[in-house]
XYZ file of C-alpha atoms in Angstrom:
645
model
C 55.239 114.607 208.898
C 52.138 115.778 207.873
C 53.005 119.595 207.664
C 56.224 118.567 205.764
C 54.580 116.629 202.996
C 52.331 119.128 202.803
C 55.798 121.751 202.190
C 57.117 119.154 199.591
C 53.693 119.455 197.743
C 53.655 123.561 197.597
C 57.566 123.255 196.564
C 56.404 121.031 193.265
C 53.621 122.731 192.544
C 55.324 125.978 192.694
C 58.001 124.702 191.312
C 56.042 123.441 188.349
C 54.584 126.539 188.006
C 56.899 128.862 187.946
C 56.648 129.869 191.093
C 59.439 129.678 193.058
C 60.521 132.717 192.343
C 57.478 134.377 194.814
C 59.011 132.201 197.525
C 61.850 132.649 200.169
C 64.616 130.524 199.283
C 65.965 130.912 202.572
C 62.793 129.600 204.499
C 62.899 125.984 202.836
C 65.037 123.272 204.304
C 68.023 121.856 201.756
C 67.028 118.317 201.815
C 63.302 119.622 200.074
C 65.276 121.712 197.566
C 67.512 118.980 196.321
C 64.712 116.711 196.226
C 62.673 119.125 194.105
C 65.566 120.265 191.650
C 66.273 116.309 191.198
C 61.947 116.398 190.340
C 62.587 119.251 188.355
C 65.729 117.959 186.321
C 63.725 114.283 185.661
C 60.927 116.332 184.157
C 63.024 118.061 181.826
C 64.700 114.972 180.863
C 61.580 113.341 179.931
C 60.188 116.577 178.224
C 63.362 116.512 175.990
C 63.039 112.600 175.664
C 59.936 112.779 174.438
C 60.305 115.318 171.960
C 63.143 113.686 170.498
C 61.435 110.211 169.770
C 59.028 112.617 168.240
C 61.506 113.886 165.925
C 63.034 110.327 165.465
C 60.070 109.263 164.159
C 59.022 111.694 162.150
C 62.896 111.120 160.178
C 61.931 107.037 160.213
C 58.759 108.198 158.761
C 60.259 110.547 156.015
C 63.436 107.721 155.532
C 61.077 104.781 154.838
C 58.713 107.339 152.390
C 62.096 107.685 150.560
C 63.056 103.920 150.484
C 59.289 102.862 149.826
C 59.809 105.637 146.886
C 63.196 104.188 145.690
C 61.735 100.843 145.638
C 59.247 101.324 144.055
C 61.376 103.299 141.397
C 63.553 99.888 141.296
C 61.042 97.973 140.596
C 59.597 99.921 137.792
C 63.197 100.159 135.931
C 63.593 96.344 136.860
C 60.408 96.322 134.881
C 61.669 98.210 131.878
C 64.710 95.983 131.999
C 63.440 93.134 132.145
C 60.849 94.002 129.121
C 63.864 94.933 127.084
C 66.029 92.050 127.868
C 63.018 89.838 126.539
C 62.755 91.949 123.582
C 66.499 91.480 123.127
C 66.148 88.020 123.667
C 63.266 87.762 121.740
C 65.113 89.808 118.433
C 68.156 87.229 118.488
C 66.198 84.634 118.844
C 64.360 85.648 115.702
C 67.736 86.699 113.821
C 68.495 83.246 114.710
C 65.693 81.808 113.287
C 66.037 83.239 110.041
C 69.960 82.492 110.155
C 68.431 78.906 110.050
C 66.609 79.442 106.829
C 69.238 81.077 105.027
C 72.904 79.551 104.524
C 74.383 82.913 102.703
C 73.080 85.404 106.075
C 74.560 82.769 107.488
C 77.875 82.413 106.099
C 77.858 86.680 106.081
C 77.274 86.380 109.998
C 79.947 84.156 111.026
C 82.492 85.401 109.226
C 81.624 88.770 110.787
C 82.185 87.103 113.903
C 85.245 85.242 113.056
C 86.922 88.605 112.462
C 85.929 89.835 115.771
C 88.005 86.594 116.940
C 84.373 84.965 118.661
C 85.293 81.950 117.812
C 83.650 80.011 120.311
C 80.209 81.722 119.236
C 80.524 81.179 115.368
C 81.198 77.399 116.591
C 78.332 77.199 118.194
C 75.932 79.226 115.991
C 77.128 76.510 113.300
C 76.779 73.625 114.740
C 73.114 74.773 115.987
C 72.417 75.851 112.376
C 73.604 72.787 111.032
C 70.543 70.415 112.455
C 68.339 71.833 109.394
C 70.507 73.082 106.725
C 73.136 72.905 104.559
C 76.131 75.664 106.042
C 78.999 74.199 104.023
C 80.730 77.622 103.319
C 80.197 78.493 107.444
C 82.087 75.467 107.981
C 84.575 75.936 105.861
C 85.002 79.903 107.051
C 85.727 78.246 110.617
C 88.143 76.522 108.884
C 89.937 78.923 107.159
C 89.795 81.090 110.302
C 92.019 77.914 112.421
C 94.272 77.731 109.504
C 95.092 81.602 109.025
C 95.913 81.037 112.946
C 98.160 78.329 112.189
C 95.793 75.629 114.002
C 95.958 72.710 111.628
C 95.339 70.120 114.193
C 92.036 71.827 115.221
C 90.850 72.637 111.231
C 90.775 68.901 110.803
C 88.944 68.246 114.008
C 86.410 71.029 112.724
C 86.904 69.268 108.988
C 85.810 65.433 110.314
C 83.379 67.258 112.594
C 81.516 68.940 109.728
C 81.003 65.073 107.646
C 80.339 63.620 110.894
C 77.387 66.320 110.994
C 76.025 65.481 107.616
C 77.497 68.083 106.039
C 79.061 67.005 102.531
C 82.534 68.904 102.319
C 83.171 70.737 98.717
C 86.144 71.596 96.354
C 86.389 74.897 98.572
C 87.059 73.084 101.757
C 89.886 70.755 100.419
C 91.367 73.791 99.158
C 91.357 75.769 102.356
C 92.934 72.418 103.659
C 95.975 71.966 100.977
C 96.275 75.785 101.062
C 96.617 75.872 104.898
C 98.950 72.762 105.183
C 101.112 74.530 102.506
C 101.811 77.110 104.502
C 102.175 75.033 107.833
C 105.718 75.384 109.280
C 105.329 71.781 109.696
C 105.691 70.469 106.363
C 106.490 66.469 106.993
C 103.200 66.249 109.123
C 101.032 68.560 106.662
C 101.808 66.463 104.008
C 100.852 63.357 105.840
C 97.839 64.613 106.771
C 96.682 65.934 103.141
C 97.835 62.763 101.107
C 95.120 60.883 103.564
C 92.534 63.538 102.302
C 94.060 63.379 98.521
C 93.450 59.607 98.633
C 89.904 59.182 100.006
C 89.004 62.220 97.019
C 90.256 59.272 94.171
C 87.733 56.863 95.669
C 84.504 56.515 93.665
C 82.388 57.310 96.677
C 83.520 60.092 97.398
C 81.512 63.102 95.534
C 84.555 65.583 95.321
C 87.329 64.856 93.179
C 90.662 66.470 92.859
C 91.002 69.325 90.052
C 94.329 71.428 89.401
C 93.901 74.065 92.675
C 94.128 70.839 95.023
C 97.393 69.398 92.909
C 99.154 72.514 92.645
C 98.960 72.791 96.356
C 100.122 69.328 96.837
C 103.215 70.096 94.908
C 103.841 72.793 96.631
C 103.719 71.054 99.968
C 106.298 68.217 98.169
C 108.596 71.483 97.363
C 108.389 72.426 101.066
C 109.067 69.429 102.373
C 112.195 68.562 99.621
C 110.313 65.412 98.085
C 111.665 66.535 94.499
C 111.341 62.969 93.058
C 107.756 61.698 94.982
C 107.053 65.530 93.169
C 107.958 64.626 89.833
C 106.237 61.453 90.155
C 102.749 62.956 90.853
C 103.630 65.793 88.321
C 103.981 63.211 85.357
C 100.612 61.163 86.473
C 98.960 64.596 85.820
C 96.790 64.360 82.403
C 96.643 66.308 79.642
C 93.292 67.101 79.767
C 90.454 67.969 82.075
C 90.288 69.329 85.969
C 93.696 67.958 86.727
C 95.079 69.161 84.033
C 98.438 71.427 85.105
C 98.495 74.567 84.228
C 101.328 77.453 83.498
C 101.472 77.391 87.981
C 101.589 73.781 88.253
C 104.739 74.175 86.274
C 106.172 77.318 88.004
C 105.738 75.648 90.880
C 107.609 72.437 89.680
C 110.250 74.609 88.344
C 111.199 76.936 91.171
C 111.171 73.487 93.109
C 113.790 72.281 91.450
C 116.063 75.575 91.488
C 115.564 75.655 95.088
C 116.546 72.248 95.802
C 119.879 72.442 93.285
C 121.100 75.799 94.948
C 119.768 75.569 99.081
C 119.222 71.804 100.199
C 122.577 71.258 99.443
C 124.024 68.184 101.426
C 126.797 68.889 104.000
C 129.958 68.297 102.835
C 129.402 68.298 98.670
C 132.185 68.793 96.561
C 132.134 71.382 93.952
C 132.435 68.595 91.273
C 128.820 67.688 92.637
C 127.450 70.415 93.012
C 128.042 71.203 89.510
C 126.432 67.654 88.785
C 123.143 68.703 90.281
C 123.006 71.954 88.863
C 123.285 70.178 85.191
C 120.956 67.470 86.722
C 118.508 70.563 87.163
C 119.163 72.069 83.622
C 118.119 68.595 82.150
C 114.913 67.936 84.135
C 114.182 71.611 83.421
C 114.503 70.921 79.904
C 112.358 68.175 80.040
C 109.545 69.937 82.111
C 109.604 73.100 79.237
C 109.336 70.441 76.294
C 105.977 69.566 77.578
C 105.090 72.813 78.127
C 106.455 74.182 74.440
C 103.903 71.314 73.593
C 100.844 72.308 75.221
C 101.310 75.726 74.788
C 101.633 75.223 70.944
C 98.719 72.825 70.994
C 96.247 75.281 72.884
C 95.955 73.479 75.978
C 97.401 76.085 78.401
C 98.274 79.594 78.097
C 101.942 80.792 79.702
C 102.575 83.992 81.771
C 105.731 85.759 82.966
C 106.258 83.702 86.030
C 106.479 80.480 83.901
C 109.121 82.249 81.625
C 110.665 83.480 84.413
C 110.918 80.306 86.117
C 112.895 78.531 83.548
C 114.648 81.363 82.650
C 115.948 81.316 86.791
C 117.242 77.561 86.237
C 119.220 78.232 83.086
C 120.695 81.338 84.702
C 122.368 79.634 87.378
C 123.726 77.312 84.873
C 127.562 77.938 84.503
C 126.643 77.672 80.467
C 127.149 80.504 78.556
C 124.931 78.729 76.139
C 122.307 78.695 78.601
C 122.738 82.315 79.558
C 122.087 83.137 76.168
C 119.230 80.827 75.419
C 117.513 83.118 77.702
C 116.933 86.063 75.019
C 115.452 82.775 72.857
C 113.292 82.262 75.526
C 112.016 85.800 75.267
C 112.120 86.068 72.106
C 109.241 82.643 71.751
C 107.506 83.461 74.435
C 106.948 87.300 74.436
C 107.885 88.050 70.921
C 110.361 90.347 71.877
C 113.282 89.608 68.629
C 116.742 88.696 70.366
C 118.969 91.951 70.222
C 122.317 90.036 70.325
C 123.436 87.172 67.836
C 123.182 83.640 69.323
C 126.543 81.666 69.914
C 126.322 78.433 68.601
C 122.966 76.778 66.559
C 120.246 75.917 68.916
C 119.614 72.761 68.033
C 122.612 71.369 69.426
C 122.047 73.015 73.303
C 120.026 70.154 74.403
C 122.163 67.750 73.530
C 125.081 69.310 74.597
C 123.659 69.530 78.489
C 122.694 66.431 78.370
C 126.100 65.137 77.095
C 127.960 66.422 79.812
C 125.570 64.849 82.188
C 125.878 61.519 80.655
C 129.303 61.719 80.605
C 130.100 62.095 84.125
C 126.919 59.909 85.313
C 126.933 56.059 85.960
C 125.291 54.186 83.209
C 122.433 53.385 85.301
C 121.759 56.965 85.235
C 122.342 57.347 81.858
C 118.628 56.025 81.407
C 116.871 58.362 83.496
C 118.694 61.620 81.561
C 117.967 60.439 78.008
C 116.120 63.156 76.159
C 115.060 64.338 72.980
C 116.006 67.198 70.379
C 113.566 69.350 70.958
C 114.900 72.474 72.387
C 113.069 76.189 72.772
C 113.434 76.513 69.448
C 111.987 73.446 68.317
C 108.763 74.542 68.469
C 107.419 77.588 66.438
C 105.835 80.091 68.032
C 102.286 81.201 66.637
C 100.603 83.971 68.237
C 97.314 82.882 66.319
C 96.861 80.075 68.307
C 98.410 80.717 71.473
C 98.706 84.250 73.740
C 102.280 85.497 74.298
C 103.089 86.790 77.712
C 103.610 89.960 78.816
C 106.728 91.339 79.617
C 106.915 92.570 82.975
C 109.971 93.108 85.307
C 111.069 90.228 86.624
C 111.654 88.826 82.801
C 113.460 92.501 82.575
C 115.482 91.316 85.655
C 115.783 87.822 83.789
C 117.540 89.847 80.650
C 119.411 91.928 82.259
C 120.987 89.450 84.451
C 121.642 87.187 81.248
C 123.424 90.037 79.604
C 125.266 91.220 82.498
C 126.805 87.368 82.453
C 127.027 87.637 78.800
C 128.856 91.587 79.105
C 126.611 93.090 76.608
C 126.111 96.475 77.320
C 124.494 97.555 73.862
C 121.952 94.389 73.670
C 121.255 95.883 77.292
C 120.784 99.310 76.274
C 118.451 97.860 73.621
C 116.409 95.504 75.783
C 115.973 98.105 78.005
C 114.613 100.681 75.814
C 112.218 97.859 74.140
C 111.401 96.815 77.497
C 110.681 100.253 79.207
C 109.402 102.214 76.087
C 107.682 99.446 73.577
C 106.006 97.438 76.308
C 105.901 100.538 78.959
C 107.314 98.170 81.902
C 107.915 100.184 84.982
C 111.447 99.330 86.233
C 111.904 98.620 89.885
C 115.124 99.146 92.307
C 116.285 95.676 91.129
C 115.812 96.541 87.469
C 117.703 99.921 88.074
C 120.376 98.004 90.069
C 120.965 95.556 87.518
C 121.100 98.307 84.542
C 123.409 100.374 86.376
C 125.837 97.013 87.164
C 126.169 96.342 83.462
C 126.730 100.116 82.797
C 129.752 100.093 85.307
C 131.041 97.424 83.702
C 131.339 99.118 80.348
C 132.681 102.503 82.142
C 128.740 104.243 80.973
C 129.380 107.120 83.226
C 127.540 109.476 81.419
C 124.560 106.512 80.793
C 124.472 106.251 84.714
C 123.469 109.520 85.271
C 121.147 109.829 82.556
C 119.435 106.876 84.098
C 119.900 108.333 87.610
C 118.091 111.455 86.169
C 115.260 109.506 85.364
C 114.519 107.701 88.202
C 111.692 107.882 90.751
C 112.547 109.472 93.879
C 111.510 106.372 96.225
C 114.276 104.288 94.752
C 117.222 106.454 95.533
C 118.913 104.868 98.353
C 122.395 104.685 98.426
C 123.568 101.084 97.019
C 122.130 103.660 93.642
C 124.923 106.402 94.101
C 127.536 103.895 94.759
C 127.059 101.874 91.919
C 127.088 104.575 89.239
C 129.947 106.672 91.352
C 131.894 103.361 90.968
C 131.159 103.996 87.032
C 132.557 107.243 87.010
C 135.902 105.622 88.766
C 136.115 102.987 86.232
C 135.684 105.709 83.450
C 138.526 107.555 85.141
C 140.363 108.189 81.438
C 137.129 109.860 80.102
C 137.969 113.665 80.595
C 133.971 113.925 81.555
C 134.037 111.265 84.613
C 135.092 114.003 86.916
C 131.736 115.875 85.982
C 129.838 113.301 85.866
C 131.043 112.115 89.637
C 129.768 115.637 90.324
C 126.132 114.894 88.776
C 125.612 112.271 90.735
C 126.645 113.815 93.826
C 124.390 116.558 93.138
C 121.342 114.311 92.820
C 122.484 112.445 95.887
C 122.355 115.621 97.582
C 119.165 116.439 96.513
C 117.242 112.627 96.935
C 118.776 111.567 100.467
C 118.312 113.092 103.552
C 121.492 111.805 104.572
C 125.061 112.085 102.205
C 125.937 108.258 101.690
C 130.274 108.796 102.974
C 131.043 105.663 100.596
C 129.922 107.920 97.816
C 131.613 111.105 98.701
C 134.989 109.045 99.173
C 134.695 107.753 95.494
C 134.286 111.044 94.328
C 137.157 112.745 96.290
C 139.832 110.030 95.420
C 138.315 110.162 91.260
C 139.569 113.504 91.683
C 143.382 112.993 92.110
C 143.534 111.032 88.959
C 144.991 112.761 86.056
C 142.658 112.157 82.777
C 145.457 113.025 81.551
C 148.106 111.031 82.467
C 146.994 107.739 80.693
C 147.028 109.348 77.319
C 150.154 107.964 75.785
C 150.708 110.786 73.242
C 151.005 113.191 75.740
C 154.844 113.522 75.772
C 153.948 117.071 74.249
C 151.759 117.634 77.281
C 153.719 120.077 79.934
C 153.589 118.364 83.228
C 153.007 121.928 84.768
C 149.420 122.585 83.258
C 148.715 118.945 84.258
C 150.016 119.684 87.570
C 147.592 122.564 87.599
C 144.609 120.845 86.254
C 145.071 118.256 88.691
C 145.010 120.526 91.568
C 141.816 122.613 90.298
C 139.919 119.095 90.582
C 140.894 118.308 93.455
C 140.584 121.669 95.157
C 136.946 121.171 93.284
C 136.629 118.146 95.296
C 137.464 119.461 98.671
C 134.934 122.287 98.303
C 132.558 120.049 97.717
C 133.443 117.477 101.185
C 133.694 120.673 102.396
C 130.274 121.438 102.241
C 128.617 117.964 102.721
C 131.096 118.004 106.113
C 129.090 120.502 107.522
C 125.996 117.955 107.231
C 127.371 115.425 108.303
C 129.010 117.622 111.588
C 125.502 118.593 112.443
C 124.117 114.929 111.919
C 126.740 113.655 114.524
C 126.905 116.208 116.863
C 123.489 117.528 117.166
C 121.463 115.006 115.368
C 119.177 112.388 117.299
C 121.223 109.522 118.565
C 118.230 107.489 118.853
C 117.315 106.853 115.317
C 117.343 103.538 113.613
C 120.988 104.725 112.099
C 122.771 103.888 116.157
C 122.794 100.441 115.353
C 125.044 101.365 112.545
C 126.880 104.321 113.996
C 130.095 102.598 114.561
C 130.295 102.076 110.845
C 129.588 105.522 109.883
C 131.830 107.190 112.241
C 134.469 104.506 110.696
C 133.372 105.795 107.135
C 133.134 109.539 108.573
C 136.897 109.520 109.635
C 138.073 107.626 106.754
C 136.690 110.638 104.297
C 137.947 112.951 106.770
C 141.855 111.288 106.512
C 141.445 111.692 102.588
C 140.631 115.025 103.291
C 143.815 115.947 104.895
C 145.773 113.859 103.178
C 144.908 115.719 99.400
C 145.257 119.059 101.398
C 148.620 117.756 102.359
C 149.727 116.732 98.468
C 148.692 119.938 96.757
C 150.227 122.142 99.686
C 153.821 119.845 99.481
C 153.182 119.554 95.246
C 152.082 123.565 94.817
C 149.265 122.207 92.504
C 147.479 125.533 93.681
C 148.336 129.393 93.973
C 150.230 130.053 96.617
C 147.489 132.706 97.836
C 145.473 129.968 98.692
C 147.762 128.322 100.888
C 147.178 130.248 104.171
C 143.207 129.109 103.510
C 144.221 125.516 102.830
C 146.191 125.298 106.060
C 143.687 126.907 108.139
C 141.549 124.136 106.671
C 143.776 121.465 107.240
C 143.841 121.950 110.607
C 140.228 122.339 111.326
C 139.940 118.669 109.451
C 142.904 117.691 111.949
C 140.623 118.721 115.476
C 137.955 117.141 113.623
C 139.475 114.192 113.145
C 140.482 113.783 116.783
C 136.628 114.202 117.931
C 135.974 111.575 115.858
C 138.467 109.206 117.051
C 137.289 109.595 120.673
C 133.593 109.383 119.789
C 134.724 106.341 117.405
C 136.062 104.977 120.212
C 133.410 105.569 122.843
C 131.290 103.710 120.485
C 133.076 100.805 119.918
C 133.296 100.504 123.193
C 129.323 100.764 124.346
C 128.715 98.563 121.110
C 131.129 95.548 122.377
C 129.773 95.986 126.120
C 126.538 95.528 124.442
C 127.445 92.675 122.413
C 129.111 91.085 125.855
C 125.896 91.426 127.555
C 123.711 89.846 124.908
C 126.221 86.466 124.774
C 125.458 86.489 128.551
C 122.169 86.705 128.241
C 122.191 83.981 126.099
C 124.415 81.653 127.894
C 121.774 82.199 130.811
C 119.061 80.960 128.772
């Protein structure tokens, strides 16, 4: 045992040393060399063991030097932070502190943040601020802000909150109240809510009292909500003098109440004979209402404007008077000194009474009572400038004129009125001013007038309802020998202004052109038919040129324009109007081929013509009808829809 322990030893140390390679392999038992390579492979192991905890950790030594560094980064910008959150914190604080101090920064501030919609903040900034000051006009911004939101429930809370705070409410606040219940879609409780308000004002403790802003806004809300008589009432407790004092819109406002009521809160089931009663009904009490104001405005205690003329001009138009249609141009006449350009019908001091007559006569005597009136009517009272301002013509008492004269068929007061209107007094006409001109104007066959006034028209007011109203003029002034030319004007400018040719117009035009100027002269038995006959056919040849040419844009529109404009909701009606100007088409081709109204060298041109309007024709029809179609599955789906819901 001895000598082999002593082998085992030599093996390891030669082993360890490198040594084995000196040796004889084949000299050394097995069991010795397995148990030395096991020796050997252990060492190994541990030498590798060891030098990878080593390099393990020297990494754990470099990965904590990075956190410790990190950290300590961290806590250096948590530093930082934290010294500029308290300067933060410390800067509002001190913009709050001098938001205390100063009502106006503070009033500026929270209305800044009302329009950033922070209401909750501006709520509580005020209330804080309101522990040392006075912030009436905060408070009141928070309540404007609920009522432009439609939140009336919540501007009162905010209203009773602010006097339970101590702070006194002023004639600004009870007008952003009256004003915002006005408007409410709820008129019945807005009006419940500010007659409570309107009554504790009229106590003697309270330091506010009602001036004319608050009433006119009351009397509006009686308007909305169709109180016409509780209206009146409060209207005639009004005085003549001081705060509540009404003005020239207290009386607009009464005014265009009463219009409104007479024409739209009509009761179901009224008879004509009725309705004419309250229309008279309305002339009277309108009557009434201008006397006062005649009287005032004479006496210096209120100044009128347009909308006051305007406003009982509006009630006597609706009248079916002529008397009151043509009290109108008084009414202009007193109030803007503008002399009447057309001679009155009957003496005015008989036009009051004679409304008032009528009323009484079909009225019980009970109500004969309530109607009685005096003689004063718009002429009762002289007008002097000296002492009172006139008001200024503008256009809706243009529009008031020129609807009076189109009742009364005037056309050369019109004219007149127009020229004093738009030339004198340099009032800019609108679309409704041109509209109404060019109505009166087709009345009286003014086919050369319309396009003069055409002509001079600004471009963003040609629309189509413009060409088709002075078109229709040039049809009623078919027997002028210059309608024809005129039609052509006007098709020319409607050319030029729309991006679009309006078919309605272009119809007009092509059937004004197969009427004979001719044929309604009565002398003309001297007249050979055959140069009428040939006359005739130049026009309309004329004509077709002209569809001809406006077909092509229209072609391109349908076929290759954008289907997805705001004109598809309307497309079944055009391609209706398209194919009805297209069947006109062929149909005067037809009549001056069968009649010969043209050369005969132009016939082969004409047919060729004919028949492209004929393939045409047929696209339309199936598009037409495609159309219809998609438009009344559409319309099936949406009554669906709504039966589901």
């Amino acid at each position: 045992m001895g000598a082999m322990q002593h082998m085992k030893q030599k093996i390891l140390v030669g082993t360890n040393h490198l040594s084995l390679r000196f040796k004889s392999i084949y000299s050394i038992p097995k069991r010795v060399l397995r148990e030395a390579h096991f020796i050997h492979r252990r060492n190994v192991y541990k030498l590798e063991s060891s030098r990878s905890s080593s390099s393990s950790q020297s990494a754990q030594k470099i990965l904590t030097t990075d956190r410790i560094n990190k950290r300590r980064q961290w806590i250096s910008h948590r530093k930082s932070v934290a010294t500029g959150i308290r300067r933060c914190i410390d800067t509002r604080s001190n913009f709050h502190i001098s938001l205390r101090n100063d009502p106006l920064k503070l009033a500026d501030y929270i209305r800044r943040i009302l329009n950033k919609g922070n209401f909750e903040v501006a709520l509580n900034t005020v209330r804080d601020a309101s522990r040392t000051i006075q912030c009436v006009v905060s408070w009141n911004h928070l309540i404007d802000w609920l009522m432009s939101k439609g939140k009336m429930r919540a501007a009162f809370k905010i209203y009773q909150e602010m006097k339970k705070r101590a702070n006194i409410p002023d004639a600004h606040t009870y007008t952003i109240l009256f004003r915002g219940c006005s408007q409410s879609k709820h008129s019945k409780q807005a009006l419940a809510r500010v007659m409570a308000v309107y009554q504790s004002m009229l106590l003697e403790r309270s330091q506010v009292k009602p001036n004319i802003i608050h009433m006119n806004a009351i009397l509006k809300m009686y308007a909305t909500a169709g109180e016409i008589d509780s209206m009146l009432y409060l209207m005639s407790e009004l005085p003549t003098s001081g705060v509540r004092a009404a003005n020239s819109i207290t009386f607009s406002t009464v005014l265009n109440a009463l219009r409104h009521n007479a024409i739209y809160r009509l009761p179901t089931g009224l008879s004509p004979d009725h309705q004419r009663q309250r229309i008279r009904e309305m002339v009277v009490n309108g009557r009434k209402i201008w006397r006062d104001v005649l009287s005032r405005w004479q006496s210096g205690d209120m100044w009128i404007d347009e909308d006051l003329v305007s406003s009982i001009g509006r009630i006597l138009l609706i009248s079916e008077d002529k008397t009151d249609w043509d009290e109108i141009l008084t009414l202009i006449e007193q109030t803007m000194a503008i002399p009447r350009q057309l001679p009155t019908l009957r003496p005015s001091r008989d036009l009051n009474n004679d409304a008032e007559d009528q009323l009484k006569s079909r009225s019980t005597p009970s109500d004969q009572s309530q109607l009685d009136n005096s003689n004063l009517t718009l002429e009762s009272v002289p007008v002097t400038p000296t002492v009172s301002s006139l008001a200024k013509p503008g256009r809706n008492s243009l529009s008031l004129v020129l609807n009076a004269l189109l009742l009364l068929s005037a056309k050369e007061a019109a004219t007149k009125y127009w020229n004093i209107f738009t030339k004198e007094h340099d009032v800019q006409p609108d679309l409704e001013n041109y509209m109404s001109y060019l109505r009166i104007l087709r009345i009286f066959r003014a086919s050369t007038e319309s396009v003069e006034l055409i002509r001079t028209m600004p471009q963003k007011y040609m629309c189509p309802k413009i060409f088709r109203v002075a078109i229709s003029s040039c049809v009623r002034d078919k027997n002028n020998q210059h309608a024809f030319s005129n039609a052509g004007k006007i098709l020319d400018l409607m050319h030029r202004s729309l991006k679009e040719p309006d078919v309605p117009t272009i119809i007009r035009y092509l059937e004004l052109s197969q009427i004979s100027s001719t044929s309604s002269c009565k002398e003309s038995s001297l007249v050979d038919e055959t140069i009428s006959k040939e006359r005739l056919g130049a026009q309309t040849l004329r004509a077709l040129d002209r569809v001809q040419e406006l077909l092509l844009s229209i072609k391109s529109y349908l076929f290759f324009g954008d289907t997805g404009s705001e004109r598809q909701s309307n497309r079944y009606e055009f391609l209706s109007n398209v194919e009805l100007l297209v069947r006109k088409a062929i149909l005067a081709h037809t009549r001056i081929l069968n009649n010969k109204m043209v050369p005969s060298q132009l016939f082969l041109e004409l047919k060729d013509r004919r028949f492209q309007l004929l393939h045409l024709k047929s696209r339309l029809t199936k598009q037409n009808n495609s159309v219809a179609n998609s438009h009344k599955t559409q319309e099936h789906k949406a009554k669906e829809i709504t039966h589901v819901i």
